XYZ file of C-alpha atoms in Angstrom:
565
model
C -0.053 0.115 -0.204
C 2.735 2.316 0.082
C 3.091 3.132 -3.813
C -0.921 3.641 -3.598
C -0.137 6.309 0.174
C 2.562 7.967 -2.419
C -0.058 8.094 -5.342
C -2.899 8.997 -3.435
C -0.347 12.259 -2.329
C 0.384 12.985 -5.845
C -2.777 13.090 -6.820
C -4.552 14.848 -4.355
C -1.847 17.253 -3.951
C -2.593 17.878 -0.343
C -2.384 15.424 2.606
C -4.301 16.626 5.436
C -1.842 15.928 8.191
C -3.511 16.444 11.360
C -2.660 16.676 14.817
C -3.504 14.041 17.289
C -7.241 14.709 16.886
C -7.606 15.061 13.323
C -9.112 13.055 10.915
C -6.220 11.665 8.906
C -4.268 8.438 10.039
C -0.915 7.158 10.100
C -1.582 3.640 9.507
C -4.887 3.213 7.139
C -4.319 1.269 4.098
C -5.365 5.149 2.070
C -4.245 8.268 3.368
C -7.292 10.802 3.739
C -6.826 13.004 1.115
C -8.283 16.128 -0.160
C -7.772 18.573 -2.958
C -7.553 22.020 -1.309
C -7.940 24.590 -4.559
C -8.525 27.948 -3.456
C -8.932 31.236 -4.881
C -10.018 34.803 -3.722
C -9.293 36.847 -6.465
C -5.688 38.294 -6.644
C -2.021 37.191 -6.518
C -0.024 36.979 -3.265
C 3.177 35.693 -2.247
C 3.981 33.227 0.565
C 6.666 33.890 2.982
C 9.273 30.956 2.483
C 11.521 29.753 4.791
C 9.493 29.550 7.794
C 9.745 26.890 10.349
C 9.957 23.246 9.740
C 10.021 19.906 11.567
C 13.627 18.414 12.257
C 12.580 15.653 14.670
C 14.102 13.469 12.131
C 17.736 15.073 13.073
C 17.440 13.817 16.563
C 16.479 10.472 16.198
C 19.047 9.719 12.995
C 21.745 11.883 14.058
C 22.049 12.822 10.527
C 22.346 16.585 8.799
C 18.827 18.599 8.024
C 17.316 18.218 4.662
C 17.912 20.721 2.102
C 15.100 23.166 1.978
C 14.105 24.060 -1.730
C 12.742 27.567 -2.721
C 11.016 27.292 -5.880
C 8.063 29.425 -7.523
C 4.230 28.568 -8.082
C 2.269 31.096 -8.485
C -1.607 31.259 -8.157
C -3.784 34.200 -7.330
C -5.370 34.226 -3.909
C -6.374 37.252 -1.656
C -9.010 38.594 -0.088
C -9.147 41.856 -1.206
C -7.573 41.675 -4.843
C -4.626 43.709 -4.357
C -1.870 41.537 -3.538
C 0.729 39.266 -5.287
C 0.460 35.618 -4.084
C 3.243 32.972 -4.764
C 3.436 29.551 -3.010
C 6.293 26.644 -3.848
C 6.457 25.133 -7.235
C 5.918 21.445 -8.380
C 9.341 20.566 -8.476
C 10.930 17.225 -10.539
C 11.785 14.581 -8.425
C 14.642 13.533 -10.453
C 16.278 17.013 -10.079
C 19.019 17.430 -7.264
C 18.351 19.661 -4.887
C 20.120 22.424 -3.468
C 19.893 24.390 0.307
C 19.625 27.737 0.343
C 19.672 30.051 3.157
C 18.958 33.615 2.220
C 16.851 34.998 -0.065
C 15.139 37.815 -1.706
C 12.327 38.441 -4.098
C 11.241 41.505 -5.948
C 8.757 42.537 -8.340
C 6.200 44.913 -9.730
C 2.760 45.075 -11.062
C -0.023 47.378 -12.424
C -1.797 49.120 -10.109
C 1.522 50.298 -8.732
C 1.968 47.213 -7.281
C 5.310 46.628 -5.347
C 6.842 43.693 -3.820
C 9.852 42.685 -1.954
C 10.277 39.600 0.562
C 13.315 38.078 2.061
C 14.587 35.860 4.856
C 17.503 34.646 6.116
C 17.358 30.785 7.732
C 20.154 28.987 9.548
C 20.199 25.221 10.384
C 24.241 25.182 10.016
C 24.412 23.926 14.094
C 23.483 20.394 14.723
C 21.717 21.996 17.942
C 19.891 24.890 16.656
C 17.690 26.152 14.054
C 16.374 29.710 13.202
C 15.240 32.305 11.068
C 13.953 35.419 10.256
C 11.281 36.489 7.563
C 10.179 39.882 5.958
C 7.397 40.717 3.210
C 6.268 43.931 1.958
C 3.330 44.506 -0.738
C 1.082 47.247 -1.448
C -1.397 48.637 -4.305
C -1.385 52.232 -4.324
C -4.503 51.992 -6.374
C -7.568 49.532 -6.915
C -10.689 48.785 -8.654
C -12.511 52.114 -7.425
C -11.683 55.829 -7.952
C -7.768 54.665 -7.611
C -6.404 55.218 -4.153
C -9.704 54.883 -2.466
C -9.210 51.039 -2.691
C -5.504 50.834 -2.033
C -4.348 48.009 -0.421
C -0.614 46.573 1.357
C 0.388 43.826 3.722
C 3.509 43.950 5.725
C 4.694 40.893 7.627
C 7.759 39.851 9.725
C 8.278 36.508 11.740
C 11.079 34.580 13.185
C 11.434 30.944 14.457
C 14.028 29.129 16.291
C 14.340 25.189 17.663
C 16.321 23.660 19.926
C 17.049 19.871 19.509
C 18.477 17.889 22.714
C 18.237 14.376 23.961
C 15.101 15.801 25.893
C 13.077 16.518 22.710
C 12.547 19.488 20.773
C 11.973 22.937 21.963
C 10.617 25.367 19.074
C 9.258 29.447 19.699
C 7.598 31.658 16.796
C 6.678 34.818 16.895
C 5.305 37.111 14.264
C 4.224 40.543 13.322
C 1.234 40.932 10.862
C -0.470 44.048 9.214
C -2.789 44.620 6.957
C -4.357 47.892 5.453
C -7.251 48.563 3.310
C -9.929 50.751 2.602
C -13.894 50.795 2.986
C -14.389 51.383 -0.875
C -17.784 49.557 -0.988
C -19.151 53.447 0.154
C -22.249 54.868 -1.611
C -22.336 58.732 -2.454
C -20.192 60.787 -4.591
C -16.547 59.273 -4.501
C -14.871 62.761 -5.151
C -16.157 63.796 -1.850
C -14.684 60.907 -0.239
C -11.296 61.392 1.303
C -8.827 58.463 1.819
C -8.275 58.551 5.122
C -12.123 58.554 6.513
C -12.300 55.069 5.078
C -9.256 53.681 5.760
C -8.828 50.526 7.927
C -5.830 48.872 9.290
C -5.823 45.023 11.321
C -2.626 44.559 13.523
C -1.743 41.002 14.451
C 1.161 40.022 16.904
C 1.553 36.307 17.584
C 3.768 34.050 19.693
C 3.826 30.597 20.638
C 6.517 28.350 22.489
C 6.434 24.757 22.971
C 8.495 21.427 23.429
C 7.881 17.749 21.959
C 8.978 14.307 23.342
C 8.474 11.687 20.823
C 8.004 7.939 22.107
C 12.228 7.078 20.631
C 13.150 9.632 22.942
C 11.307 8.913 25.876
C 12.168 5.337 25.999
C 8.270 3.973 26.450
C 5.323 4.024 24.628
C 4.245 7.301 24.582
C 4.775 11.023 22.954
C 3.892 14.257 24.068
C 3.631 17.670 22.933
C 2.734 20.876 24.462
C 2.292 24.486 23.384
C 1.827 27.823 24.728
C 0.362 30.540 22.714
C -0.412 34.228 22.737
C -2.146 36.277 20.072
C -3.419 40.047 19.883
C -5.861 41.183 16.908
C -6.641 44.989 16.819
C -7.658 47.636 14.027
C -7.784 51.137 13.570
C -10.584 51.755 15.365
C -11.556 50.259 18.512
C -11.690 46.694 18.214
C -9.253 44.262 20.011
C -9.029 40.667 20.669
C -6.505 38.997 22.983
C -6.081 35.245 23.725
C -4.071 32.841 25.536
C -3.927 29.254 25.329
C -2.504 26.050 25.746
C -2.385 22.768 23.021
C -1.391 19.414 24.360
C -1.424 16.191 22.218
C -0.521 12.594 23.789
C -0.373 9.431 21.703
C -0.173 5.910 23.441
C 1.178 2.914 21.182
C -0.237 -0.525 21.656
C -0.138 -3.602 20.610
C -0.649 -4.420 17.019
C -0.367 -1.295 16.013
C -3.321 0.253 17.771
C -2.949 3.885 19.694
C -5.137 6.182 21.647
C -4.464 9.429 20.672
C -5.448 12.597 23.725
C -5.719 16.433 22.755
C -6.608 19.098 25.158
C -6.648 22.761 23.586
C -8.194 25.861 25.181
C -7.591 29.488 25.374
C -8.748 32.325 27.587
C -10.210 35.291 25.104
C -10.957 38.556 25.952
C -13.075 40.952 22.923
C -13.450 44.571 22.944
C -14.893 47.398 20.856
C -16.843 50.403 20.771
C -19.844 50.382 18.543
C -21.385 52.829 16.569
C -23.941 53.945 19.447
C -21.252 54.333 21.710
C -21.602 51.532 23.539
C -18.625 49.846 25.042
C -18.073 46.057 24.723
C -15.775 43.666 26.453
C -16.857 40.101 26.687
C -15.299 36.753 27.931
C -15.413 34.176 25.097
C -12.759 31.330 26.570
C -13.033 27.859 25.526
C -11.845 24.563 25.754
C -11.606 21.072 24.074
C -10.907 17.576 25.228
C -11.050 14.545 22.705
C -9.548 11.172 22.571
C -9.638 8.559 19.813
C -8.580 4.749 19.658
C -7.188 3.420 15.964
C -6.374 0.154 14.896
C -6.081 -1.581 11.725
C -7.249 -4.996 10.784
C -6.730 -6.094 7.554
C -8.284 -4.147 4.677
C -10.395 -2.048 7.299
C -9.026 0.970 9.551
C -10.884 2.120 12.587
C -10.804 5.376 14.397
C -13.687 6.031 17.089
C -13.923 8.556 20.022
C -15.470 11.357 21.049
C -15.052 14.878 22.097
C -16.164 17.358 24.276
C -16.211 21.215 24.551
C -17.082 23.975 26.489
C -17.747 27.765 25.586
C -17.568 30.802 28.151
C -18.951 32.969 25.880
C -21.098 35.622 27.691
C -23.845 35.590 25.062
C -26.973 33.110 25.526
C -26.660 31.341 22.502
C -23.246 30.364 23.004
C -22.446 29.316 26.388
C -22.476 25.608 28.002
C -20.611 21.974 27.218
C -21.048 20.219 24.098
C -20.491 16.638 22.965
C -19.253 15.264 19.872
C -18.637 11.629 18.046
C -15.261 11.435 16.399
C -15.552 8.150 14.067
C -13.103 7.438 10.960
C -13.891 3.972 9.063
C -12.068 3.031 5.843
C -12.173 -0.401 3.729
C -9.818 -1.045 1.143
C -12.025 -2.980 -1.382
C -9.126 -3.874 -3.702
C -5.704 -2.692 -3.094
C -3.919 0.372 -4.572
C -7.285 0.993 -6.220
C -10.139 1.333 -4.380
C -11.336 2.684 -0.941
C -14.419 3.913 1.026
C -14.906 5.621 4.103
C -17.315 6.568 6.614
C -16.795 9.634 8.853
C -19.027 10.984 11.470
C -18.125 14.146 13.796
C -18.699 17.099 15.142
C -16.994 20.023 16.617
C -17.405 23.615 18.306
C -16.189 25.776 15.439
C -14.045 28.622 17.001
C -15.596 31.963 15.089
C -13.498 34.951 16.583
C -12.372 38.876 15.687
C -8.929 37.558 14.164
C -10.625 34.634 11.697
C -13.190 37.097 10.510
C -11.213 39.545 9.609
C -8.673 37.055 7.875
C -11.728 36.442 5.889
C -12.984 39.822 5.056
C -11.350 42.973 6.600
C -14.483 45.331 6.074
C -16.259 44.266 8.830
C -18.418 47.180 11.492
C -17.544 47.951 14.998
C -21.213 46.713 15.772
C -19.870 42.781 14.675
C -21.380 39.993 17.155
C -19.089 36.944 17.732
C -20.528 33.612 17.983
C -19.161 30.285 18.076
C -20.341 27.506 15.177
C -22.116 24.394 17.077
C -21.283 21.469 14.528
C -23.526 19.050 15.953
C -22.893 16.647 13.840
C -20.985 16.196 10.137
C -21.655 12.835 8.302
C -19.601 11.998 5.255
C -19.703 8.828 2.601
C -17.334 8.955 0.063
C -14.109 6.715 -1.876
C -10.891 7.196 -3.469
C -9.972 5.620 -6.713
C -7.042 5.231 -8.850
C -8.001 4.576 -12.350
C -5.264 3.536 -14.714
C -1.903 4.360 -13.618
C -2.224 7.836 -13.677
C -5.755 9.037 -12.778
C -6.951 9.789 -9.352
C -10.405 10.525 -8.135
C -12.266 11.086 -5.015
C -15.850 11.677 -4.141
C -17.573 12.128 -1.208
C -21.240 13.259 0.052
C -22.027 14.955 3.298
C -24.636 16.607 5.466
C -23.969 18.632 8.492
C -26.029 19.787 11.094
C -25.031 23.124 12.575
C -26.168 25.728 15.201
C -25.561 29.383 14.885
C -24.571 29.278 11.532
C -22.891 32.853 10.691
C -23.465 34.758 7.249
C -21.532 38.193 6.214
C -24.532 40.497 5.419
C -24.052 44.736 4.665
C -24.997 47.134 7.763
C -27.882 48.950 6.718
C -26.373 52.262 8.447
C -23.236 51.629 6.121
C -23.430 49.507 3.406
C -19.493 49.732 3.453
C -19.337 47.209 6.084
C -20.671 43.940 7.029
C -22.162 42.563 10.357
C -22.716 38.936 11.277
C -26.160 37.519 11.159
C -26.427 34.382 12.846
C -29.023 31.399 12.448
C -29.414 30.727 16.007
C -33.556 30.267 16.044
C -33.029 26.754 14.309
C -30.414 24.839 13.098
C -28.876 24.725 9.552
C -28.619 21.450 7.389
C -25.876 21.582 4.636
C -25.801 19.118 1.896
C -22.409 18.721 0.417
C -21.217 17.173 -2.993
C -17.825 17.238 -3.495
C -15.503 15.786 -6.672
C -11.489 16.223 -7.228
C -9.386 14.502 -9.453
C -5.919 14.497 -10.859
C -3.742 13.478 -13.945
C -0.190 13.299 -14.260
C 1.889 11.824 -15.956
C 6.052 13.163 -16.417
C 5.855 17.191 -16.914
C 2.211 17.527 -16.611
C -0.168 18.178 -14.042
C -4.201 18.433 -14.161
C -6.338 19.333 -11.263
C -9.817 19.199 -10.939
C -12.562 20.199 -8.276
C -15.870 20.922 -7.623
C -17.867 21.583 -4.575
C -21.635 22.226 -4.126
C -23.118 23.208 -0.585
C -27.022 23.219 -0.227
C -28.095 25.334 2.802
C -31.764 24.718 4.383
C -31.722 27.211 7.249
C -33.697 26.992 10.381
C -33.894 30.731 10.801
C -36.820 32.631 9.533
C -34.496 35.930 9.727
C -32.432 34.615 7.570
C -34.096 33.667 3.661
C -30.261 32.739 2.042
C -26.912 31.847 2.579
C -25.483 35.462 2.310
C -22.127 34.979 0.897
C -21.884 31.595 0.709
C -21.673 30.416 -2.757
C -23.597 27.391 -4.142
C -20.394 25.660 -6.002
C -16.934 26.500 -6.374
C -15.197 24.794 -9.845
C -11.508 24.844 -10.294
C -9.441 23.366 -12.875
C -5.414 23.707 -12.896
C -2.941 22.991 -15.177
C 0.706 22.750 -14.571
C 3.275 22.287 -17.276
C 7.385 21.831 -16.528
C 9.152 22.488 -20.239
C 12.672 21.202 -19.975
C 14.715 22.025 -16.593
C 14.114 25.957 -16.683
C 10.494 26.575 -17.324
C 7.371 26.225 -14.989
C 3.889 26.977 -16.849
C 0.288 26.962 -15.208
C -3.065 28.246 -16.113
C -6.091 28.282 -13.391
C -9.455 28.356 -13.925
C -11.667 29.343 -11.148
C -15.728 29.351 -11.280
C -18.214 30.269 -8.083
C -21.814 30.262 -8.696
C -24.881 31.218 -6.739
C -23.589 34.163 -4.144
C -26.173 36.314 -3.002
C -26.497 39.285 -0.511
C -28.574 41.060 1.481
C -29.691 44.717 0.828
C -31.848 46.289 3.925
C -33.317 49.691 3.499
C -32.149 51.830 6.527
C -35.213 53.795 6.630
C -37.959 51.549 6.022
C -36.269 48.268 6.944
C -37.103 46.478 3.890
C -34.917 43.800 2.872
C -33.861 42.645 -1.038
C -31.966 39.566 -1.884
C -29.505 40.438 -4.629
C -27.962 38.001 -6.584
C -24.245 38.202 -7.578
C -23.030 37.519 -10.775
C -20.926 34.442 -11.794
C -17.433 34.563 -11.281
C -15.509 33.547 -14.201
C -11.493 34.258 -13.754
C -8.533 32.596 -15.844
C -4.555 32.911 -14.041
C -1.484 32.433 -15.716
C 2.179 32.501 -14.668
C 5.825 31.555 -16.369
C 8.668 31.277 -14.234
C 12.328 30.692 -15.751
C 15.178 29.569 -13.863
C 18.101 31.101 -15.447
C 20.498 29.450 -12.912
C 20.960 27.767 -9.641
C 20.651 30.817 -7.816
C 18.533 33.412 -10.014
C 14.817 32.869 -11.154
C 12.229 35.394 -13.081
C 8.475 35.244 -12.827
C 5.713 36.744 -14.632
C 2.115 36.818 -13.204
C -0.815 37.509 -14.792
C -4.141 37.630 -13.028
C -7.924 37.794 -13.696
C -7.268 37.163 -17.554
C -10.680 38.380 -18.847
C -10.252 41.646 -16.919
C -13.798 40.629 -14.727
C -14.574 42.774 -11.556
C -16.765 40.482 -9.766
C -18.013 40.502 -6.012
C -16.788 38.022 -3.941
C -18.638 40.554 -1.359
C -21.606 42.876 -2.439
C -20.099 46.700 -2.926
C -16.569 45.195 -3.446
C -15.428 44.941 -6.932
C -12.059 42.961 -7.248
C -9.853 44.457 -9.580
C -9.170 43.787 -13.415
C -6.671 42.749 -15.448
C -3.384 42.491 -13.468
C 0.113 41.843 -14.264
C 2.967 41.571 -12.542
C 6.937 40.769 -13.045
C 9.787 39.667 -11.089
C 13.334 38.603 -10.010
C 14.285 36.248 -7.253
C 17.770 35.620 -5.705
C 18.840 32.717 -3.482
C 22.204 32.343 -1.832
């Protein structure tokens, strides 16, 4: 089954490598793979050289594996103003070389400069550390030029210490996103840039220690982290969270295991509403779960449960919650076909940081409620067709309390509130099919994901700003050893928004146009250290809306170079 597992990894591009309480397993005959193809509307570059696991070096006492810095360019960002870049598909036959320092610079239309760099060191057998920085901005946007400008600045560092007692690690980072509430009404020539400016700052810190079983000399492994996070905007919103994340694993006979996870945090959210009312809410939470996993010939079983507690002061969101955690997988034909059944639930943490990462144009009157996923049942199959085609399909149904939807604020349509279905449960039927074809220099992936909602709250007529379907096709071609080309076609249908008349309170559902987009990229490797790239985003110049009144930018072009040393 090892070859099949490797093929699934290549086919679906991304294995969900869970912590101890996640749904994937290490002993299963088939890895629980999932295609993740996501597009938000612009290109953005991911910082390279972040912390990576080196626990093998303690066990084998060998030098660290080289880290590669290659480019794969896709479009993805919330406000469609920034470049994005991810690690490229690398030919497995190429000799890989480690680079401890790198810098990239680029420039695009809409006055978009980009610079990214980092210094990483793992020369010392006992230490790893690194620092990375990023700046990208667009001085003009899709609406009235400077009124829709945006920027992103980030700096982060990490360190690891390896010893006979395990791995001690820390990371810290600062992130700053600048944007504008450019979905305003009225004469744009009478609006000043500063009056609609928004800045969201985030600072995070984490320190932890890990002791795997081969170091403890016993059948158990332990890992613990202490984390701190602080988020604040330009106005009066702020959120502070400090918590712990503890994982344990006990290995039994016949490769059976018991996993235990405890994670919890003290969370404090503060804000000042537009009516000048102070908000100060304790939103602390904790989760405790355990599972037993084992493999019996072609059958893999994981069974357990989870308990969660929310101390949110809201009457809709305080109390204990219990969830199943079951995953069963059966290999029907080795290296060809497997079927799985999953039954789970969870308390989905909804906080200010998560919402502003998704949508930075939120109102000061924003309310926060955790989503209670009572149960999520999924049935699916993985298949290998021929020698180079992989397919995964699944259907599922979930029941959720307090499901939230972004809606435009009636008093200021350029800002968003969250409307929660608190008066009844929301049912979600999901259909997902994803596949991949690979052959030498080619890789083609495709996916379709459909979600149909049944909302039990009479106050919410539609699943606002949640699409009916998201479809994606991606093609990557590597020519010789120097060129990498990529094309990505993206489609989203069924988006709807809520428009409320501030005077009469009359509600109107607005159907947003279908989203159809195409991105292209090319990278040329000049030599071992130097490469050049070209990005084309939104080839058809469609100024569509992921959020009502927030048009993305049209045709975007960026060119740049990267140097590694």
